[in-house]
Amino acid sequence: MLTLPGDAVRQIQWRYSDRYDLQMLLQSARGVARTTVAQLVASGERNTHEWTPAKAAMLEAFDRAGITAAFMEPEEGGFIVGPKNLALALAAFELAWVDGGAATASLAGFLALAPIHERGTAEQAQRYMSLSAPPQPGEDRKPWRGAFVLTEPIPYVGVDTGMLSGKLRVAQWNDREEPMLLVDKRGRFITNIAFANFVTAAVNSDDERIKGSCVVILEDTDEGVFDHGTATKKLVHQLSSTGDPIFNMKVPASRIVGGYTVKGGVIVPNFSHAEVIEAVFRRTRVTVGLMTAAKLLSAIEPVIRYQRGRFRGAEGARPGTVRYEQGIQQREDALHRLVDVWAAGEAAASLGFAAARLFDELDPIEKQKTAILAEHGVTGGRAEMKALRESEKLAIESLRLRADDPRRIEIESDPLVQYVLKDAEANVLCPATKLWNTGHGANMMREAVSLMGGYGITEDCPGFLASKWMDAQLEATYEGPEAVQRRQLTITMTSEVFLAQIRIWIREMRHIATTHPGTGACALASAFEMWLWTLNHLQTATDTKGAKLYHGQRQGVTFPMADALCWLVASRAQILDTLELAAKGPFDPVAAEGLDGTVQFLSDLCHVQAAAAAGEVSRISAELVFGYRAHPGWNEQGCSLCFTSVELDELEQTMPGISAIAVDTIGIEGTHPDKAGPCAGCTGVTDFLRLQNRLAGCLSGSRLAKDRAAETVSKVMIPEALDYPA
Ligand SMILES: Cc1cc2nc3c(=O)[nH]c(=O)nc-3n(C[C@H](O)[C@H](O)[C@H](O)COP(=O)(O)OP(=O)(O)OC[C@H]3O[C@@H](n4cnc5c(N)ncnc54)[C@H](O)[C@@H]3O)c2cc1C
């Protein structure tokens, strides 16, 4: 590979080479990121918690660049037709390449609008989208800015979104008039709040004339208190505004997101706050995960530059010498660690963009599903779930058939089956992206920072790497920290439809391995098999007290299994993107240049990452399979299967050599080898050991791939100067 992968390569990998609208959006987001945003960071705007005119100007730059309008439909002032998950993901990726806070400032506006977009009435959508759209040329108005208000002061809403203290009461309800509602809500850590014109706030009924919970829209000119609150003293994302607002306001009931009906004198919101939030977060969390992926990939170029130039200027390091030309890159460890960061960044980006594309596919099918079910009188979460059971059975049946089987084609032409299949996958990929990209990404950002030595933890570090490291931790926290994603995964990854899909993926990876053995696809298939075996085992296994292992309350079992799965799905996405490049690259004149080298390098990164994923799965599975079994001791029970030295002497007569095989021999006076007890047996888990043995062998070649990738990293050309100012 001669140069760093450019746009032509990324467009093919992340599948937007035929989307001119997205390419334009990406370019304009990049323009703002690498000028306005980079200058704000370089000039120290991150050093204040306050919302400053310069930060406000950044939002206007977003408006001018079309980033704000990317969320809207064309009739609302937008320019992208159809689903926008990939579009928003690409814009956020570009902004986060320079600064996570800038990306968040743009995303938070979308997050405020998302409840209205996903579940709002047509009137609500029209009003708030149009008001929030940037002004058209010649139009004299400022766009509205919004904030999403879920989190509340401790001890209320955080991870547990069910514990709401925000209250909704009827203020006034005259005959034949629309009810007026009283909203009492305090927010904690609310993004965009310093300048928000409206908020979407989650509240619970505190009135017998209102049922359940809902999300309400509050405008800053509504009657009552709309207190923007004090600024949060953040250590991260300082280019976005965060604060703790207080609301005590009177609003018409038409502000309930998604509307309401009146039944028996009670206002019944059409959607509970939980239903609205679920629809919102399952999309927006993907974008957050991509922000951390951008950070990892953005770190590559500054680190290479630093490593190469490390000794230039020193006596003895003259141009042409290895010390001058290669600097720290003479050393294998420096290269290998950078390869690890790069491989993780590739996998994170591939996973995140795969999830964003999946939601683009899912959005229209989901609408179709809702319409079909509504035609049959089925509405609402539980009723829908029940009605889709038959489609789930069909989906599982179809996944057992060959791709060209007419029965499979017939089953999968049913939109409800299509929905079930995509939904099952999306329910895993979204939390996996949020959890793995941000959590593991934050760890890998530390690695990137460490590669810059002392420079890495200074404000002068090119690429703002230390800020990105810390920012990654916020990305792991907001919109639900890791426990929330793990909790969700423990449920969605055990769906029968998803497990059937995994079996297909195992076959898919084995098949890829026949044509592209250097990608690590075979090792990944073996790791997927081990994960499946372990999950099956844990679902029936018990601990020494007879308590079930795979259980909702037993996070020590379920959460590590969720973590392990994330490694696998990320690695799979990375391999699929590399294959896409290999297949389509030759037809793109720009990507085709030096393509073989690029594909080779990216395949090597896939191999490195697949080996790392396999290692994680093997470690986690072994701990869970064996960790809940008691280790035998040197007691009667533990020694029951051991030979005594006397027995061995006798056996030696008929079976010469047996003494050499017996490891846990008990001596005449009860003496035994110096260790914890007789070695643990493998009753019931021999298949696991067989899988583990196989997996170890599957790692063959992965370190050769790492060596090759390291060699490329030591030679790849980088631009003369960083792509934005330090
Ligand atoms: C800069 C910033 C911007 C934000 N922007 C917004 C915004 O715009 N709107 C908004 O509504 N909110 C916002 N938030 C709030 C954010 O979403 C919450 O902080 C986040 O969801 C975590 O909640 P918490 O802080 O209460 O953490 P906690 O719930 O106290 O979690 C603390 C730790 O305990 C773990 N934990 C908690 N519960 C469990 C459990 N059941 N099982 C296992 N482990 C558990 C968590 O994983 C975490 O590690 C923002 C936060 C920050 C810092």
PDB file of N, CA, C and O in Angstrom, residues 91 260 497 503 586 675 679:
ATOM      1  N   ALA A  91     -21.503  12.262   8.406  1.00  0.00           N
ATOM      2  CA  ALA A  91     -21.239  13.649   8.835  1.00  0.00           C
ATOM      3  C   ALA A  91     -20.606  13.657  10.229  1.00  0.00           C
ATOM      4  O   ALA A  91     -19.618  14.370  10.479  1.00  0.00           O
ATOM      5  N   TYR A 260     -52.402  11.852  21.469  1.00  0.00           N
ATOM      6  CA  TYR A 260     -53.062  11.127  22.563  1.00  0.00           C
ATOM      7  C   TYR A 260     -54.515  10.884  22.192  1.00  0.00           C
ATOM      8  O   TYR A 260     -55.024  11.462  21.226  1.00  0.00           O
ATOM      9  N   VAL A 497     -33.968 -16.009  16.072  1.00  0.00           N
ATOM     10  CA  VAL A 497     -33.705 -15.543  14.703  1.00  0.00           C
ATOM     11  C   VAL A 497     -32.237 -15.131  14.588  1.00  0.00           C
ATOM     12  O   VAL A 497     -31.543 -15.499  13.641  1.00  0.00           O
ATOM     13  N   ARG A 503     -25.456 -18.844  12.636  1.00  0.00           N
ATOM     14  CA  ARG A 503     -25.048 -20.126  11.994  1.00  0.00           C
ATOM     15  C   ARG A 503     -24.762 -19.893  10.520  1.00  0.00           C
ATOM     16  O   ARG A 503     -23.837 -20.463   9.945  1.00  0.00           O
ATOM     17  N   PRO A 586     -11.527  -2.666  -8.579  1.00  0.00           N
ATOM     18  CA  PRO A 586     -10.972  -2.604  -9.937  1.00  0.00           C
ATOM     19  C   PRO A 586     -11.797  -1.748 -10.892  1.00  0.00           C
ATOM     20  O   PRO A 586     -11.299  -1.298 -11.924  1.00  0.00           O
ATOM     21  N   LYS A 675       0.639 -28.614  43.979  1.00  0.00           N
ATOM     22  CA  LYS A 675      -0.283 -27.747  43.217  1.00  0.00           C
ATOM     23  C   LYS A 675      -1.654 -27.736  43.881  1.00  0.00           C
ATOM     24  O   LYS A 675      -1.865 -28.433  44.875  1.00  0.00           O
ATOM     25  N   CYS A 679      -5.666 -32.188  38.665  1.00  0.00           N
ATOM     26  CA  CYS A 679      -6.118 -31.329  37.552  1.00  0.00           C
ATOM     27  C   CYS A 679      -7.606 -31.512  37.308  1.00  0.00           C
ATOM     28  O   CYS A 679      -8.122 -32.626  37.415  1.00  0.00           O
TER      29      CYS A 679
END
